[in-house]
XYZ file of C-alpha atoms in Angstrom:
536
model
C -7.648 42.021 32.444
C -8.384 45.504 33.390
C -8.316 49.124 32.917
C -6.441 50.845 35.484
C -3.321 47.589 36.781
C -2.581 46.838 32.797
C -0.603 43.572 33.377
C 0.445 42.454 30.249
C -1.524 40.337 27.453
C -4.686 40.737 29.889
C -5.144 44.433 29.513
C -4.133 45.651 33.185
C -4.093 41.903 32.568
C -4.746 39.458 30.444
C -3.556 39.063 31.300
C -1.550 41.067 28.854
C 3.430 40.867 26.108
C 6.898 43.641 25.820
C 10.232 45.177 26.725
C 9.478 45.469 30.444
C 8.913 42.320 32.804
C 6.411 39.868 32.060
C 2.889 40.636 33.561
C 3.974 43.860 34.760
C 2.564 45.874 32.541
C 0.198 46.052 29.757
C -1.147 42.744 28.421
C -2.347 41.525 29.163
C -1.736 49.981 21.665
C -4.596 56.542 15.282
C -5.256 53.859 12.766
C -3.148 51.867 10.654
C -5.320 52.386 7.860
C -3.502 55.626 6.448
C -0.073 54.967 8.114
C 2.832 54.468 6.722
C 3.627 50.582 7.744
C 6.980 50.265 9.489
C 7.725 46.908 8.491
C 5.392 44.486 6.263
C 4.467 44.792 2.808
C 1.290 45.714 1.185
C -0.677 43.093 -0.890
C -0.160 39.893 -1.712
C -2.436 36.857 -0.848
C -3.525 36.208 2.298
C -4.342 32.225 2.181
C -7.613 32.981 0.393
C -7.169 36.452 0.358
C -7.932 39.198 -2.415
C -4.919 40.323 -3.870
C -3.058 43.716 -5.531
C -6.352 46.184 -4.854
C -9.289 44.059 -4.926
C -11.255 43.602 -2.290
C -13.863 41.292 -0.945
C -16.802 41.644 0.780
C -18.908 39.798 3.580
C -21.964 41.272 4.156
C -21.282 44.851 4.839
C -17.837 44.392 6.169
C -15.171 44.309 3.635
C -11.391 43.548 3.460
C -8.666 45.908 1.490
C -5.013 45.478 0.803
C -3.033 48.134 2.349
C -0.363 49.137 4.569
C 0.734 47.007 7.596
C -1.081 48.337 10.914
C 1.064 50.791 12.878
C 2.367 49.552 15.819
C 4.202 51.213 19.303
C 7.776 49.306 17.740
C 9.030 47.778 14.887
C 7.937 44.131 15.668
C 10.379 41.810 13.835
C 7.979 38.850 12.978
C 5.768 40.946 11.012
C 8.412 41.577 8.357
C 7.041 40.337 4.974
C 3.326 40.098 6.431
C 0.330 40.659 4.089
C -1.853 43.189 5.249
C -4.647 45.437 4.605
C -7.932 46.496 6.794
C -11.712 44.822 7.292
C -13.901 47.893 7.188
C -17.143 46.710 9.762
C -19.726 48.761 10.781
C -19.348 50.113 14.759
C -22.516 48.429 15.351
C -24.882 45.871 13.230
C -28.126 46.541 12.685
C -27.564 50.380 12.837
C -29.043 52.020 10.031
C -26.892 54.803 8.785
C -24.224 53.651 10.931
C -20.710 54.734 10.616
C -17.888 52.181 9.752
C -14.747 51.672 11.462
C -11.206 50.032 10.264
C -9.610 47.268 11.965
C -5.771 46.541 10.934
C -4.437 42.979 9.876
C -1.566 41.281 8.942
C -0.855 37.914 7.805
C 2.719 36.328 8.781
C 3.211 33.777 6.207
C 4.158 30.059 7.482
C 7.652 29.519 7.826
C 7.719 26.734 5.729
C 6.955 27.998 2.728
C 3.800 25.716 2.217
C 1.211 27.438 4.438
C -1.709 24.823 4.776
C -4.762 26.326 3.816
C -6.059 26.455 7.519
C -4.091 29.302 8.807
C -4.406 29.948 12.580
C -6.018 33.034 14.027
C -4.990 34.735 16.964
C -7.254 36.523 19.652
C -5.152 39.179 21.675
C -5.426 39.503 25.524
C -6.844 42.201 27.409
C -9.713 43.214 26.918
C -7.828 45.800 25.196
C -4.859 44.666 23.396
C -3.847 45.077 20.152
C -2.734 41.322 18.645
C -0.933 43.021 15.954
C 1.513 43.890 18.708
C 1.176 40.144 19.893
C 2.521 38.936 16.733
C 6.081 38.181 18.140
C 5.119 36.039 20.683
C 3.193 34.213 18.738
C 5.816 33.868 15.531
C 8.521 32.687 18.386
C 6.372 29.755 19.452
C 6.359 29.098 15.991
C 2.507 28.910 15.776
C 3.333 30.050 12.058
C 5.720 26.853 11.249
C 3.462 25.511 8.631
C 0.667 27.562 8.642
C 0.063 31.354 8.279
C -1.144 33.061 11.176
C -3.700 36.081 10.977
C -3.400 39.024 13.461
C -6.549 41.658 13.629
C -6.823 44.511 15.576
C -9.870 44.077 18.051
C -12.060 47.045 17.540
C -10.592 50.592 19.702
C -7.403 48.947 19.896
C -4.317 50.660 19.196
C -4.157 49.887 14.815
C -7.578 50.333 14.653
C -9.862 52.944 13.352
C -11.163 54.516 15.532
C -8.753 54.258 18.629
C -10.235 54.037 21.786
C -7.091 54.645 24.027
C -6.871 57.067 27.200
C -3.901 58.252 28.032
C -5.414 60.214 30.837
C -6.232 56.633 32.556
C -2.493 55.476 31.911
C -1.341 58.393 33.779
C -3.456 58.064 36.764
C -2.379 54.808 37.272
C 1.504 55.811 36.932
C 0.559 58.410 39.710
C -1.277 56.072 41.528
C 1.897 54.163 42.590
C 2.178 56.806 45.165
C -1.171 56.701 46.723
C -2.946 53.849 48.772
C -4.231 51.757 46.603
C -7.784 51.051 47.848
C -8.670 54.367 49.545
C -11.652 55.821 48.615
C -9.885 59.140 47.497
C -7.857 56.703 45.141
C -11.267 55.234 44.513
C -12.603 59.210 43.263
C -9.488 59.860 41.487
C -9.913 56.387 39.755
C -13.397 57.173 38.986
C -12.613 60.757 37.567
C -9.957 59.278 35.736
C -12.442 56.878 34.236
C -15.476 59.390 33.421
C -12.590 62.023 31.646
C -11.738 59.042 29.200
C -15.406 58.063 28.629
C -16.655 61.440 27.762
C -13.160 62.385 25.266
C -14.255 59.160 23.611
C -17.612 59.930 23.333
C -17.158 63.352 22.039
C -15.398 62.019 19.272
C -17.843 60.161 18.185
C -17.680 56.385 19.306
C -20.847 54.568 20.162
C -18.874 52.928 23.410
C -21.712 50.434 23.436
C -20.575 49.027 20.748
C -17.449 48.005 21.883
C -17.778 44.626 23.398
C -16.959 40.806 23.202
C -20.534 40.224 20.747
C -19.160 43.025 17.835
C -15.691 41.508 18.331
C -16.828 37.907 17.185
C -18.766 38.957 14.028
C -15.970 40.824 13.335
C -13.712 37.582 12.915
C -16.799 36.144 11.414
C -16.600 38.323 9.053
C -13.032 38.401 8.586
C -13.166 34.533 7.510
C -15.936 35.204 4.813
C -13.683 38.879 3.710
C -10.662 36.418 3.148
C -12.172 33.667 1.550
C -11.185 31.350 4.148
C -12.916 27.605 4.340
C -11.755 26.995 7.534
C -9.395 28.169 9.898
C -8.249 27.355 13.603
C -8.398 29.745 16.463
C -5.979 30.362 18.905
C -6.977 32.907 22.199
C -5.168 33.789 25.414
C -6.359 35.216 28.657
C -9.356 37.777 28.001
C -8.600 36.139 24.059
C -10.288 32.905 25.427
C -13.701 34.321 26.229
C -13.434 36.252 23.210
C -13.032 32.899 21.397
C -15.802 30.621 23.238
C -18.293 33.098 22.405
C -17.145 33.277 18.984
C -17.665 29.420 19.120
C -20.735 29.681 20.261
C -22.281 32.507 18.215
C -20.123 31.826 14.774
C -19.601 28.581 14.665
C -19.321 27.850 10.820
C -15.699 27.496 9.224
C -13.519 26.595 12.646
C -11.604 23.651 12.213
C -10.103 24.099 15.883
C -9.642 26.626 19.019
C -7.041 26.680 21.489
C -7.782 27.959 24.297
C -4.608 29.485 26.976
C -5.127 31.394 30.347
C -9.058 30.297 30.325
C -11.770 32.728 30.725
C -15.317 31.703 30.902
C -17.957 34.434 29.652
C -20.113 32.629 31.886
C -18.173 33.152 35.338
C -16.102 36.215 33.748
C -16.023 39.056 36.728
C -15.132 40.505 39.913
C -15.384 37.280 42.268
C -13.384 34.662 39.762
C -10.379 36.770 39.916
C -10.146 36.095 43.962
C -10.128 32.016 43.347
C -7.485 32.712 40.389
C -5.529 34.873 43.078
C -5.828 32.231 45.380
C -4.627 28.933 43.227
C -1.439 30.437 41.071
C -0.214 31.985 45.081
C -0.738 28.558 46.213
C 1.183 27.123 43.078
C 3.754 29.174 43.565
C 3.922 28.750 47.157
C 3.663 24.899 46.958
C 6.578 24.057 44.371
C 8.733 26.564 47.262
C 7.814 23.952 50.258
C 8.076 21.363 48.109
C 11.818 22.640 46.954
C 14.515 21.916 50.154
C 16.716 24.897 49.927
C 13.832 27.492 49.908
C 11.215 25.592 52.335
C 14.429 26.133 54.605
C 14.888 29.432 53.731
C 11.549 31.140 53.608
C 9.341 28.569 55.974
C 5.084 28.522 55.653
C 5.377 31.411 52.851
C 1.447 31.851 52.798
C 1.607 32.760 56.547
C 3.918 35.563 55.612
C 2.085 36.857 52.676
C -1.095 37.372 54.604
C 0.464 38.566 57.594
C 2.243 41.117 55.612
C -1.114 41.831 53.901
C -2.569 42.944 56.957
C 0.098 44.945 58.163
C 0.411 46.718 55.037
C -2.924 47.461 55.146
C -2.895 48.850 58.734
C 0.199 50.874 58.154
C 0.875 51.180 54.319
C 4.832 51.756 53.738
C 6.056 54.051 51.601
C 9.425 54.377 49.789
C 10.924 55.872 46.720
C 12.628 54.153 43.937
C 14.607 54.798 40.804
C 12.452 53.414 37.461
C 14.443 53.204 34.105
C 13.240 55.928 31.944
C 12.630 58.601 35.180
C 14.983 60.913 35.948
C 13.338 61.809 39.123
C 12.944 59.196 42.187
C 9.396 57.381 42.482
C 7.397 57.203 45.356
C 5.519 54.244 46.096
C 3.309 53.487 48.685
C 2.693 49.638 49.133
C -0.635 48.717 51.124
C -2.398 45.714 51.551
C -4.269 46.055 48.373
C -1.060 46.867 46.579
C 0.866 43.853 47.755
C -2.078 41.611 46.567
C -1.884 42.521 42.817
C 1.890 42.484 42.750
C 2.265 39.182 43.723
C -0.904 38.605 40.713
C 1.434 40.085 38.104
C 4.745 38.753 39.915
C 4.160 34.866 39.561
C 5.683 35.907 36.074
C 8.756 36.340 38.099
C 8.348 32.944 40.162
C 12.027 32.576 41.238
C 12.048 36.122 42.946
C 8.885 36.222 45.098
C 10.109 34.407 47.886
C 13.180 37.168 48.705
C 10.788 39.545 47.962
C 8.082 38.947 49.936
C 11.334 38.218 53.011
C 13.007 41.301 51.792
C 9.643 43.397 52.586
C 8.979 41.308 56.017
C 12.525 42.660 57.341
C 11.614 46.046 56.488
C 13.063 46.404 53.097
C 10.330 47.057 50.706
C 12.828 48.103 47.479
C 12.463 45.074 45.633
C 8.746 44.482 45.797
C 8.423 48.856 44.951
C 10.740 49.119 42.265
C 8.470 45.737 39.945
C 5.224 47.451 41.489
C 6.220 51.059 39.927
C 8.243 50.067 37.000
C 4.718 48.005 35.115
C 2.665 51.435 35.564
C 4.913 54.737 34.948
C 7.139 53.335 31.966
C 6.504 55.376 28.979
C 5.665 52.167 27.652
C 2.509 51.345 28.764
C 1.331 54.864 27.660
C -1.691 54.674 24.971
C -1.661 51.035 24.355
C -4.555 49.907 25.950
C -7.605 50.093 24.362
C -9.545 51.525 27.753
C -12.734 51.866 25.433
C -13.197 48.252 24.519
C -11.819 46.938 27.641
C -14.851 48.674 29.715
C -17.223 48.156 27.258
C -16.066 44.331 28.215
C -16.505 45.126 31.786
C -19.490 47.091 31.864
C -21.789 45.292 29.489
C -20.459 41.747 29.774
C -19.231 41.344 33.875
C -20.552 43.774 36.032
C -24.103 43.981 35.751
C -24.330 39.981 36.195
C -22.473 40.052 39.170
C -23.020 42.248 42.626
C -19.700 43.994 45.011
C -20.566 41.677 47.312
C -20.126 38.762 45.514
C -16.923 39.389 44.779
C -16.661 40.156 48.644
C -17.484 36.616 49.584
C -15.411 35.356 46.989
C -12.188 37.288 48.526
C -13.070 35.794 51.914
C -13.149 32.417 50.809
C -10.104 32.503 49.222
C -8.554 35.014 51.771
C -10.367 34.655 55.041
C -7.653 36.665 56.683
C -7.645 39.769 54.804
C -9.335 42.821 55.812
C -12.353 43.856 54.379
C -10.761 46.834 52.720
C -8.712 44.730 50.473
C -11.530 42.415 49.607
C -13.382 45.311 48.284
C -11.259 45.515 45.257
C -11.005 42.442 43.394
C -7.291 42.052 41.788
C -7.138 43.756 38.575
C -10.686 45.474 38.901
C -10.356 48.017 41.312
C -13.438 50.028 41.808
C -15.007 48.934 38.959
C -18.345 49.040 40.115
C -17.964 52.615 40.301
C -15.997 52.691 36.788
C -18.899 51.052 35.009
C -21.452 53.720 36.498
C -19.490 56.354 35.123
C -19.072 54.169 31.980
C -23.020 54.681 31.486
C -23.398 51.899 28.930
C -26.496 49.251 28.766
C -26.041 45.533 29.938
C -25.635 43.459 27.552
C -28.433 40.335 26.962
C -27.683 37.727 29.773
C -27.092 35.272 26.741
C -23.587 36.598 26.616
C -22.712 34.916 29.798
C -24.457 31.504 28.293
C -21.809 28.584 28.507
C -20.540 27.616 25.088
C -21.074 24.401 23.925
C -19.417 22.501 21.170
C -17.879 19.444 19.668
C -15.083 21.653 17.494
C -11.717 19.923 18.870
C -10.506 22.419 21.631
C -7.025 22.605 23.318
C -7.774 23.966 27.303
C -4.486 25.205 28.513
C -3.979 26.039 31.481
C -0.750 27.347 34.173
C -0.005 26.092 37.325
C 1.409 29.357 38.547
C -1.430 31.732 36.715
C -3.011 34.193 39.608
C -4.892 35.755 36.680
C -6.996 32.919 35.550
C -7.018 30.121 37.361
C -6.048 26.387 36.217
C -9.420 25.325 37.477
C -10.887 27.406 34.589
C -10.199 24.543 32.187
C -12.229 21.911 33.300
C -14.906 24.127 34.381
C -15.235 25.333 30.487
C -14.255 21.712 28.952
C -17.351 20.128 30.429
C -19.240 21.373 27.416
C -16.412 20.979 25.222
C -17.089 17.510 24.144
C -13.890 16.844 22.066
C -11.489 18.882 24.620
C -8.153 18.111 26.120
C -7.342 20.010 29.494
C -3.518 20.220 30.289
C -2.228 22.326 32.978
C 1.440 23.441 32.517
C 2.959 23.717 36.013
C 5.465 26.193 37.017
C 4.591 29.047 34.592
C 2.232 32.036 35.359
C -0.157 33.557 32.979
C -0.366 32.458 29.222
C 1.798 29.587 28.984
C 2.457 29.788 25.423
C 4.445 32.829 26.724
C 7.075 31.247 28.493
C 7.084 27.637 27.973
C 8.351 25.411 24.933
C 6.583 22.778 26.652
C 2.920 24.668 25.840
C 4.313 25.588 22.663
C 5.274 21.875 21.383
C 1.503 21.202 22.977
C 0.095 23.758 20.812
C 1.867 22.916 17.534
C 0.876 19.478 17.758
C -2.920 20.328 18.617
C -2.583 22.186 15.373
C -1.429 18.862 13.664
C -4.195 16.763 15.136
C -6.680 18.374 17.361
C -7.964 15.308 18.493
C -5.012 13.638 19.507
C -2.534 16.943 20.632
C 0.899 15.451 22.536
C 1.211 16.747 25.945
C 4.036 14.195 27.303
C 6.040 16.972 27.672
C 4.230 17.929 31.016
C 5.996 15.229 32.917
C 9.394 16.213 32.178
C 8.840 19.843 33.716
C 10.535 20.843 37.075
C 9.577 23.927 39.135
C 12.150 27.224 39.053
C 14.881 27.462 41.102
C 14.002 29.395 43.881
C 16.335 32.821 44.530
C 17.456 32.316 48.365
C 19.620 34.660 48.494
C 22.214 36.255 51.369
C 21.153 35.217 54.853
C 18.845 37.800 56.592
């Protein structure tokens, strides 16, 4: 969920979804609109799309047949997609306002007989692309009898324009080797930050119009462009808020909205990511006690972790390590700061942490330095993330609603042991603050953080192990949600869909009969097994 730790399907994220580990990298990505597609074919209906070269319009936004968006890899699922581009303008109500392009492709239902309520998906981030989501999605099979629609969130990597940085992705593979919350990190993060704000603006984007409000209308419009009755809406992570204000401000023509690794616009900032911290490292930490051979092996685990986080923090470590894709060793410093968001990314890697975090207590750090480095200097995270959207997100949507210190008292609730240092910089959002004044766009109206509230059936799904967004974000946004069900999947970190057939059996049958969704499958699920490894 952020610009500068890109876990994956939540942008630093998000949450974040590819070759390297889940959650350690991006996601948690020019245009597709003269490329030559990779994969997919042009044309062809789209449920009620145009077809050959028509097009259709909705207001002034309009859809067009084309090419299938470009995208960092061939992605298998998308072979034999319909796709094309909505043209939208950069921002409504702008007279004489330039338009921009925003890639789609349609993966038809596996069955043959799509319904004629496909699914839509909303990408993590803020910054993803959810054309390059499409796989996960297709092997959850949220396409088995319905076609499922993938857009390009405006900036993102198959959209026109592209708000990348590639400057910001290669601060934060240098920043590996510097302590993380320093305040010369903090300048070099900022400069980093100001460098990709001005490229973008000198070519031309209006960065305030880059945000969670333009987003929705543009899947409102995107309905209307296809000729779409109804469809059903399926977010994760930063894809969630995304979607609840698209409930709330476009309500018509949504049949149903699931709803995985829950953001609320309304709480969205610095100070919820400290409570999410603190409930997926208890999760994790719990099914360990509560598991014989590693409660032996690795006693009062939370004791350790904060212990280490202060000693880390007093006397950072630093190492080298080999990354795949480097020819040259890695230096890595780990500090207390550091530690923290590795463990937020590593709950993807459940069974590990506990050696890891024992490994690094007896003075060998290797294990915890080599995930750390390997999410941020892999060639692959390099120009994916859209960094223009995601702080347009940040800046006009989170920070100006919320103050440092809040986000201060929220760390030392959740961590009343950690040094004030750490708690400065919230997991995921270092030095934002400071990002967003270099950022130099307007607030947005406080109505963006209003709750959403609505009787459309909604699925509120939830992880037991997710340090990103906490479980307790379901019920807090289903109270308003008057025809919700709230499920937490235990044992799985961020987006749950991800990683567990379990959420994916939930979510097909949600899509069967929103009301009345089948989540028996939550009882049968048992926590990893833990990796004890050799005697110390």
């Amino acid at each position: 969920m952020a610009p500068h730790v890109l876990p994956r399907r939540s942008r630093r994220t998000g949450r974040r979804l590819r070759a390297v580990p889940a959650g350690m990298a991006a996601g948690l990505l020019v245009t597709g609109l003269l490329a030559v597609p990779a994969h997919g074919a042009a044309g062809g209906p789209a449920g009620g799309a145009p077809t050959g070269t028509a097009a259709r319009a909705a207001g002034d936004a309009r859809y067009t047949p084309g090419p299938c968006p470009k995208t960092p890899e061939p992605i298998a699922a998308l072979k034999g997609a319909r796709c094309g581009t909505l043209t939208v303008p950069e921002k409504r109500g702008a007279r004489g306002g330039r338009m921009i392009s925003l890639g789609v492709a349609v993966v038809p239902a596996a069955s043959g007989r799509a319904k004629p309520d496909p699914v839509v998906w909303f990408a993590g981030g803020p910054g993803d692309d959810a054309v390059g989501e499409a796989q996960m999605a297709i092997d959850g099979g949220l396409n088995r009898d319905r076609d499922v629609i993938f857009m390009s969130q405006r900036g993102t990597y198959s959209a026109d324009p592209v708000l990348t940085c590639p400057v910001i992705d290669a601060f934060n593979a240098h920043a590996v080797g510097l302590v993380y919350d320093a305040p010369s990190t903090g300048r070099l993060h900022v400069d980093a930050t100001r460098t990709c704000r001005d490229q973008l603006a000198a070519g031309g984007a209006d960065l305030a119009a880059y945000d969670s409000t333009e987003s929705a209308a543009d899947y409102a419009d995107l309905r209307l462009a296809l000729g779409l009755e109804q469809w059903n809406v399926f977010g994760i992570s930063y894809g969630t808020d995304l979607a609840l204000i698209y409930l709330r401000d476009h309500p018509e023509g949504i049949r149903s909205v699931g709803l995985d690794g829950v953001l609320p616009p309304s709480t969205a900032g610095t100070a919820l990511t400290w409570s999410s911290a603190r409930e997926g490292f208890d999760g994790l930490f719990r099914a360990c006690a509560e598991q014989p051979a590693c409660a032996r092996r690795y006693p009062n685990l939370p004791a350790t972790f904060d212990r280490l986080v202060r000693q880390l923090e007093a006397r950072p470590v630093t190492t080298t390590v080999k990354v795949p894709g480097r020819a040259a060793p890695v230096k890595v410093v780990l500090d207390g700061g550091t530690l923290v968001n590795w463990l937020t990314s590593a709950t993807h890697l459940a069974a590990g942490v506990p050696r890891s975090l024992d490994e690094l207590a007896h003075g060998r750090p290797q294990r915890i330095a080599e995930q750390w480095a390997g999410g941020k200097v892999s060639p692959q995270t390099v120009g994916r993330i859209a960094h223009g959207l995601a702080y347009g997100v940040f800046c006009r949507e989170w920070v100006p609603f919320e103050s440092p210190d809040d986000a201060v008292r929220a760390g030392r609730e959740a961590f009343p042991a950690f040094p004030r240092s750490v708690l400065e910089q919230a997991p995921q959002l270092t030095f934002l603050t400071a990002d967003c004044a270099a950022w130099r766009v307007p607030a947005a109206p406080r109505s963006v953080r209003d709750v959403t509230r609505s009787d459309v059936p909604t699925l509120v799904m939830s992880a037991g192990f997710d340090a990103q967004t906490g479980a307790r974000n379901g019920p807090y946004v289903a109270r308003t949600l008057s025809r919700a069900t709230v499920v937490t999947i235990p044992y799985v970190a961020h987006v749950a869909f991800a990683a567990s057939p379990c959420a994916q059996e939930i979510t097909r049958s949600f899509l069967d009969a929103p009301t009345a969704p089948r989540t028996g499958c939550v009882g049968g699920l048992r926590p990893p097994e833990f990796d004890t490894g050799p005697t110390t």
